[in-house]
């Protein structure tokens, strides 16, 4: 495009139509910036929770308005708002809200002076995620990724007095930087091969001979590998257990759900960059990821660490949809279906995972050993409601029907079965049996092991906010499992 | 509300009521649970009596839109319904479940004293799960009930079971789920290919080679069969059963033997055979062999047991071998016999587990060697034990005989070899059950503890009487029950025969080539 003046170019890019599309990201960014102001305005500190709540609820609502009437591509085509991005955005805002509620009272007195910083870093995460899924441009995605990741590195190390928290932050940062470099290198190779970083233009080039050149393929491979790091796909999953375990639990919650969702939200639409010949490779990587995650989880005694490995396995499951999409010869309809399957799966995962990490955050306040398999022994006798919620989350993670996890699995496998990949689907299904092996162990310890009599003294009450957040998560899991149509209707 | 919905969800309502009650009010909780199951039993018997056995059609159907599975079925999406219905294959199972539950609840007065509230919540949820499995006429709904019904038993065994309960319950869950998940892939594929989740319509579409190719039918048949074979359990998937049965509390064992295992045989009949009759025909020998081996192997296992509960658990494997063999004979007699035998096994094995539970509550041991001469101190117990044992052995005049006889008759028509091997199972069965009875009940009273045993009280007798009466009733007038199957089994037999013709034609078609004269080709094509 050529423009008469800079003014014209500016007008073309920043039309008022763009405003509703970018509003969610703007609200989140403004909220994050307000957090910094709160610290320096005397007497404004008390309004901190209100600002956080208003920001996240505002973002939720701004995304909701995009659902029925999405703005489509705006800002010269580098940013797009679609029904899918609106749902992603709502999930990010809801997930961040739940994780934030669980963080209330988590850090104790020492961290009190830093809570505004904490919340500022907290709000930039959903802002980054929203940018990631809405971006139609390889660099735009990178900006979103860094906006999400840099605050997360800081927050992973937020419990500075604890050695493992600092270690988690450093580890996450170093590997994250490596992943970012890989991604950027891939993007630059793609630019070298095609002369564009626009997703739409890249998509139009598919089928060109350019897209079979080694430079293009190397670029696509490196780009995807960079994202694989973020979603913890085998063999890039080694950082997950240490980082998840060491980070403060509310941070882990967001890492496990939001980061994964946002990365998949971008990865699936751009997976057309991969050649169809990669079907088998992606399927193998997905299955290996599931195997690595499940086998790793099977031997854990710390539940947080177990959930970290289980998150790896879930990433593998979702990755299967990309194999299905590639097997279809990169059919757009299947691509959309794959995205929707991942959306449903991650929506269910968001509620279950947030709920279970949140409950762990609550238990952690009682004393560290309560988040081990031994520590939760007989918990059902002392806190039946907590144990019941945890049981529901475990069953959903295991994909038992009447929970959201079941239909998530159903939709993922549908993509595979449609392409005739029965063997892969059956192998994937059998991996879930291994997974149930450790989810059931949690239930066994909660309900079936006798109560350790020496432990009876430590019954901290469930705080009201945490109780509400848990109820919301449980309700989300059940609604997705019993009335999946309500969510599917949103997708149209 | 229509009767089938009420039947399915009343127990769940009862569970929610119990959940809302304070845990300390144990008596009230027991009463609510008992009342709920009694109402369900009355409702179940009423539906059973209203059922017209001569018709093959689904009866009492309920249908409401649930949600639409997007994309599959040519992009339009496939509507999934909340659809319940009953036909000849399920009517006896529904009746059995409804009748067994109050008896199971009554039996818990003797052995459930801890965490009473939780126990009855799970018990009632279990009933909804089981009835849901038998009544679902939508494949997705069926699968939901099928897997959800695992969870209550997992808790029942895991919390109230014996010393080794955790191992047993996790093993039970993982075994069953492994099969179910493979079936899930087949279900998704089937729904994708046919564009329907209606079990009635799928019966016609799944075996149509234009819609589901023979290759696909083949793997799907095995996927379905695997899930149900594990549940039954068919050899070699039987190892979970002995553990689960032994460790489960009495009420859990009764439920497991009485109803839960029937979910497996019912599934084999309705889905593996009902959806894919051609594949069932092709693999007839294999499954008859597995059934026959199960009969003999289960009996041999039972002979080697020193624990009376484990012995009955192993006898279950043997009895269910009969059911599987009779079913896969794919003859009318075999099919009818195997459906009746599902009920028989539920009654007689259920009775045996109840009796073993009663004596365990008194002596806290199940080792056969610890007993002897019990008939002297507990004559009423001995009477019921002998009746149940004879029903299990298959004495003419009791229910077991009718079922086993029909199954063997049907099996001989299909395969004399496996029929003959099956017959030996009857002999083995008599040996191990009679010898166990002798060691348990007769001989001198060698131990002081056994002399002081209290005989059965009124509650214990009361809960067995209906089951014993049913055993005798089926033994003398089996047609009162078999007539309920007429319509559905006839329809199934017609479909199996059609599948047989189709298979023969396909084989003939293989011999056609260019050298075949034109009229012959035309003839075969016309016949197809």
Short mmCIF file of C-alpha atoms in Angstrom, two decimals, chain B residues 162-438:
data_model
loop_
_atom_site.label_atom_id
_atom_site.label_comp_id
_atom_site.label_asym_id
_atom_site.label_seq_id
_atom_site.Cartn_x
_atom_site.Cartn_y
_atom_site.Cartn_z
CA UNK B 162 -10.75 -55.15 53.25
CA UNK B 163 -7.06 -54.89 54.05
CA UNK B 164 -5.84 -54.88 50.47
CA UNK B 165 -8.60 -52.60 49.22
CA UNK B 166 -6.53 -49.81 47.71
CA UNK B 167 -4.69 -52.11 45.36
CA UNK B 168 -7.93 -53.82 44.39
CA UNK B 169 -9.90 -50.68 43.74
CA UNK B 170 -7.25 -48.92 41.68
CA UNK B 171 -6.72 -52.08 39.66
CA UNK B 172 -10.44 -52.37 39.03
CA UNK B 173 -10.68 -48.76 37.91
CA UNK B 174 -7.64 -48.80 35.63
CA UNK B 175 -8.52 -52.12 34.00
CA UNK B 176 -12.02 -51.00 33.19
CA UNK B 177 -11.01 -47.55 32.06
CA UNK B 178 -8.35 -48.91 29.72
CA UNK B 179 -10.96 -50.87 27.84
CA UNK B 180 -13.44 -48.02 27.94
CA UNK B 181 -11.02 -45.55 26.41
CA UNK B 182 -10.30 -47.80 23.47
CA UNK B 183 -14.05 -48.12 23.05
CA UNK B 184 -14.32 -44.34 23.20
CA UNK B 185 -12.17 -44.02 20.10
CA UNK B 186 -14.42 -46.53 18.34
CA UNK B 187 -17.51 -44.65 19.49
CA UNK B 188 -16.16 -41.38 18.12
CA UNK B 189 -15.29 -43.07 14.84
CA UNK B 190 -18.72 -44.68 14.63
CA UNK B 191 -20.52 -41.41 15.31
CA UNK B 192 -18.33 -39.72 12.74
CA UNK B 193 -19.04 -42.30 10.05
CA UNK B 194 -22.76 -42.68 10.66
CA UNK B 195 -23.62 -39.17 11.80
CA UNK B 196 -25.86 -40.47 14.52
CA UNK B 197 -25.69 -41.26 18.20
CA UNK B 198 -29.09 -42.95 18.33
CA UNK B 199 -28.45 -46.54 19.38
CA UNK B 200 -31.55 -47.74 17.55
CA UNK B 201 -30.47 -46.20 14.26
CA UNK B 202 -26.87 -47.20 14.76
CA UNK B 203 -28.00 -50.83 14.93
CA UNK B 204 -28.96 -50.55 11.27
CA UNK B 205 -26.16 -48.26 10.12
CA UNK B 206 -23.14 -49.78 11.85
CA UNK B 207 -23.42 -53.09 10.02
CA UNK B 208 -24.10 -51.48 6.66
CA UNK B 209 -20.90 -51.85 4.67
CA UNK B 210 -21.73 -48.80 2.57
CA UNK B 211 -21.55 -46.65 5.67
CA UNK B 212 -18.93 -48.46 7.75
CA UNK B 213 -16.47 -50.51 5.75
CA UNK B 214 -15.74 -54.08 6.81
CA UNK B 215 -12.23 -53.14 7.91
CA UNK B 216 -13.56 -50.41 10.15
CA UNK B 217 -16.27 -52.70 11.49
CA UNK B 218 -13.59 -55.16 12.38
CA UNK B 219 -11.47 -52.90 14.60
CA UNK B 220 -14.50 -51.24 16.09
CA UNK B 221 -15.99 -54.60 16.98
CA UNK B 222 -12.82 -55.50 18.82
CA UNK B 223 -12.66 -52.11 20.52
CA UNK B 224 -16.21 -52.49 21.83
CA UNK B 225 -15.68 -56.14 22.70
CA UNK B 226 -12.49 -55.33 24.61
CA UNK B 227 -14.19 -52.80 26.86
CA UNK B 228 -17.02 -55.15 27.69
CA UNK B 229 -14.84 -58.24 27.94
CA UNK B 230 -12.78 -56.53 30.62
CA UNK B 231 -15.91 -55.65 32.52
CA UNK B 232 -17.43 -59.15 32.32
CA UNK B 233 -14.55 -60.26 32.79
CA UNK B 234 -13.59 -62.63 30.00
CA UNK B 235 -10.33 -64.55 30.32
CA UNK B 236 -7.55 -63.20 30.20
CA UNK B 237 -8.88 -59.95 31.71
CA UNK B 238 -10.26 -61.56 34.82
CA UNK B 239 -7.52 -60.80 37.32
CA UNK B 240 -9.11 -57.60 38.61
CA UNK B 241 -12.30 -59.39 39.55
CA UNK B 242 -10.94 -61.74 42.18
CA UNK B 243 -9.23 -58.84 43.95
CA UNK B 244 -12.17 -56.48 43.72
CA UNK B 245 -14.64 -59.09 44.90
CA UNK B 246 -12.50 -60.24 47.78
CA UNK B 247 -11.71 -56.76 49.05
CA UNK B 248 -15.13 -55.20 48.51
CA UNK B 249 -17.51 -54.95 51.44
CA UNK B 250 -20.36 -57.50 51.23
CA UNK B 251 -22.73 -54.98 49.72
CA UNK B 252 -20.11 -54.04 47.14
CA UNK B 253 -19.55 -57.67 46.17
CA UNK B 254 -23.27 -58.27 45.85
CA UNK B 255 -23.62 -55.24 43.62
CA UNK B 256 -20.58 -56.20 41.59
CA UNK B 257 -21.76 -59.75 41.03
CA UNK B 258 -25.43 -58.93 40.90
CA UNK B 259 -25.47 -56.05 38.51
CA UNK B 260 -22.16 -54.46 37.56
CA UNK B 261 -20.67 -57.41 35.72
CA UNK B 262 -23.91 -57.64 33.74
CA UNK B 263 -23.06 -54.27 32.28
CA UNK B 264 -20.26 -56.08 30.46
CA UNK B 265 -22.36 -58.93 29.11
CA UNK B 266 -25.17 -56.54 28.28
CA UNK B 267 -22.72 -54.37 26.36
CA UNK B 268 -21.36 -57.35 24.45
CA UNK B 269 -24.88 -58.27 23.44
CA UNK B 270 -26.22 -54.86 22.52
CA UNK B 271 -23.12 -53.24 21.07
CA UNK B 272 -20.51 -55.79 20.01
CA UNK B 273 -23.07 -58.24 18.59
CA UNK B 274 -25.93 -55.81 17.99
CA UNK B 275 -23.87 -53.27 16.06
CA UNK B 276 -21.54 -55.64 14.25
CA UNK B 277 -23.29 -58.99 13.69
CA UNK B 278 -21.00 -59.84 10.77
CA UNK B 279 -17.91 -59.40 12.89
CA UNK B 280 -19.51 -61.39 15.69
CA UNK B 281 -20.12 -64.22 13.22
CA UNK B 282 -16.58 -64.09 11.93
CA UNK B 283 -15.18 -64.21 15.45
CA UNK B 284 -17.74 -66.60 16.82
CA UNK B 285 -15.22 -69.38 17.47
CA UNK B 286 -12.80 -67.05 19.23
CA UNK B 287 -15.34 -65.75 21.69
CA UNK B 288 -16.93 -69.14 22.26
CA UNK B 289 -13.45 -70.44 22.98
CA UNK B 290 -12.79 -67.60 25.42
CA UNK B 291 -16.10 -68.36 27.09
CA UNK B 292 -15.39 -72.07 27.33
CA UNK B 293 -11.86 -71.51 28.60
CA UNK B 294 -13.31 -69.10 31.14
CA UNK B 295 -15.73 -71.75 32.32
CA UNK B 296 -13.03 -74.34 32.89
CA UNK B 297 -10.28 -72.02 34.07
CA UNK B 298 -12.59 -70.18 36.46
CA UNK B 299 -13.70 -73.49 37.90
CA UNK B 300 -10.12 -74.68 38.34
CA UNK B 301 -9.24 -71.40 40.03
CA UNK B 302 -12.22 -71.78 42.33
CA UNK B 303 -11.11 -75.27 43.32
CA UNK B 304 -7.76 -73.96 44.48
CA UNK B 305 -9.14 -71.25 46.75
CA UNK B 306 -9.00 -71.43 50.52
CA UNK B 307 -10.94 -68.20 51.02
CA UNK B 308 -14.65 -68.78 50.52
CA UNK B 309 -15.26 -65.29 49.12
CA UNK B 310 -12.47 -65.65 46.61
CA UNK B 311 -13.89 -69.02 45.68
CA UNK B 312 -17.25 -67.49 44.81
CA UNK B 313 -15.47 -64.69 42.93
CA UNK B 314 -13.69 -67.26 40.79
CA UNK B 315 -16.93 -69.13 40.26
CA UNK B 316 -18.25 -65.87 38.83
CA UNK B 317 -15.58 -66.02 36.14
CA UNK B 318 -16.76 -69.51 35.33
CA UNK B 319 -20.44 -68.62 35.24
CA UNK B 320 -19.89 -65.59 33.12
CA UNK B 321 -17.93 -67.81 30.74
CA UNK B 322 -21.24 -69.57 30.17
CA UNK B 323 -22.96 -66.30 29.40
CA UNK B 324 -20.29 -65.28 26.90
CA UNK B 325 -20.20 -68.68 25.23
CA UNK B 326 -23.97 -68.83 24.91
CA UNK B 327 -24.16 -65.33 23.56
CA UNK B 328 -21.53 -65.86 20.90
CA UNK B 329 -23.13 -69.10 19.80
CA UNK B 330 -25.38 -66.56 18.07
CA UNK B 331 -28.30 -68.96 18.05
CA UNK B 332 -31.71 -68.13 19.41
CA UNK B 333 -31.48 -70.62 22.28
CA UNK B 334 -27.99 -69.51 23.18
CA UNK B 335 -28.90 -65.83 23.21
CA UNK B 336 -32.02 -66.34 25.29
CA UNK B 337 -30.20 -68.61 27.68
CA UNK B 338 -27.36 -66.18 28.16
CA UNK B 339 -29.70 -63.27 28.94
CA UNK B 340 -31.53 -65.41 31.46
CA UNK B 341 -28.22 -66.61 32.89
CA UNK B 342 -27.19 -63.00 33.51
CA UNK B 343 -30.14 -62.75 35.87
CA UNK B 344 -29.48 -66.17 37.36
CA UNK B 345 -25.89 -65.36 38.11
CA UNK B 346 -26.94 -62.11 39.71
CA UNK B 347 -29.39 -63.92 41.98
CA UNK B 348 -27.33 -66.94 42.99
CA UNK B 349 -23.94 -65.27 43.30
CA UNK B 350 -25.57 -62.30 44.98
CA UNK B 351 -27.10 -64.68 47.51
CA UNK B 352 -23.80 -66.42 48.11
CA UNK B 353 -22.01 -63.13 48.74
CA UNK B 354 -24.75 -62.06 51.12
CA UNK B 355 -24.38 -65.31 53.06
CA UNK B 356 -20.61 -65.09 53.15
CA UNK B 357 -20.95 -61.54 54.40
CA UNK B 358 -23.26 -62.68 57.18
CA UNK B 359 -20.90 -65.33 58.42
CA UNK B 360 -17.93 -63.00 58.09
CA UNK B 361 -19.70 -60.47 60.29
CA UNK B 362 -19.93 -63.17 62.96
CA UNK B 363 -16.53 -64.81 62.67
CA UNK B 364 -14.31 -62.23 60.96
CA UNK B 365 -12.68 -64.87 58.86
CA UNK B 366 -13.37 -66.23 55.43
CA UNK B 367 -10.91 -69.10 55.41
CA UNK B 368 -12.83 -72.28 54.69
CA UNK B 369 -10.54 -74.17 57.07
CA UNK B 370 -11.77 -72.07 60.00
CA UNK B 371 -15.27 -73.45 59.64
CA UNK B 372 -16.88 -76.88 59.71
CA UNK B 373 -20.09 -78.10 61.19
CA UNK B 374 -21.70 -74.69 60.91
CA UNK B 375 -24.96 -76.40 59.93
CA UNK B 376 -25.28 -77.59 63.50
CA UNK B 377 -25.11 -74.14 65.02
CA UNK B 378 -26.76 -72.22 62.16
CA UNK B 379 -29.39 -74.41 60.50
CA UNK B 380 -31.24 -71.55 58.81
CA UNK B 381 -27.99 -70.23 57.40
CA UNK B 382 -27.15 -73.72 56.16
CA UNK B 383 -30.52 -74.00 54.44
CA UNK B 384 -30.11 -70.77 52.52
CA UNK B 385 -26.50 -71.53 51.72
CA UNK B 386 -27.40 -74.89 50.24
CA UNK B 387 -30.26 -73.46 48.18
CA UNK B 388 -28.02 -70.71 46.80
CA UNK B 389 -25.20 -73.12 46.14
CA UNK B 390 -27.49 -75.53 44.30
CA UNK B 391 -28.90 -72.65 42.28
CA UNK B 392 -25.35 -71.75 41.35
CA UNK B 393 -24.45 -75.36 40.51
CA UNK B 394 -27.49 -75.62 38.24
CA UNK B 395 -29.74 -78.10 39.96
CA UNK B 396 -32.94 -78.73 37.96
CA UNK B 397 -35.86 -76.95 39.56
CA UNK B 398 -33.71 -73.92 40.32
CA UNK B 399 -32.86 -71.04 38.03
CA UNK B 400 -29.26 -71.95 37.18
CA UNK B 401 -30.25 -75.12 35.43
CA UNK B 402 -32.52 -73.45 32.90
CA UNK B 403 -29.92 -70.90 31.88
CA UNK B 404 -27.00 -73.28 31.63
CA UNK B 405 -29.05 -75.85 29.77
CA UNK B 406 -30.21 -73.36 27.16
CA UNK B 407 -26.69 -72.02 26.76
CA UNK B 408 -25.22 -75.47 26.26
CA UNK B 409 -27.97 -76.39 23.83
CA UNK B 410 -27.36 -73.22 21.86
CA UNK B 411 -23.61 -73.71 21.92
CA UNK B 412 -23.81 -77.25 20.61
CA UNK B 413 -25.73 -76.00 17.60
CA UNK B 414 -22.93 -73.57 16.83
CA UNK B 415 -19.85 -75.48 17.92
CA UNK B 416 -19.91 -78.97 19.41
CA UNK B 417 -16.27 -78.64 20.47
CA UNK B 418 -16.68 -75.62 22.74
CA UNK B 419 -20.07 -76.89 23.84
CA UNK B 420 -18.47 -80.08 25.08
CA UNK B 421 -15.73 -78.24 26.89
CA UNK B 422 -18.39 -76.04 28.44
CA UNK B 423 -20.25 -79.04 29.78
CA UNK B 424 -17.24 -80.08 31.81
CA UNK B 425 -17.62 -76.78 33.61
CA UNK B 426 -20.91 -77.95 35.02
CA UNK B 427 -19.16 -80.92 36.55
CA UNK B 428 -16.29 -78.85 37.91
CA UNK B 429 -18.82 -76.40 39.30
CA UNK B 430 -20.57 -79.14 41.19
CA UNK B 431 -17.25 -80.39 42.55
CA UNK B 432 -15.91 -77.17 43.99
CA UNK B 433 -19.18 -75.81 45.29
CA UNK B 434 -20.26 -79.07 46.89
CA UNK B 435 -16.88 -79.65 48.45
CA UNK B 436 -16.75 -76.10 49.80
CA UNK B 437 -20.23 -76.52 51.23
CA UNK B 438 -19.22 -79.76 52.88
#
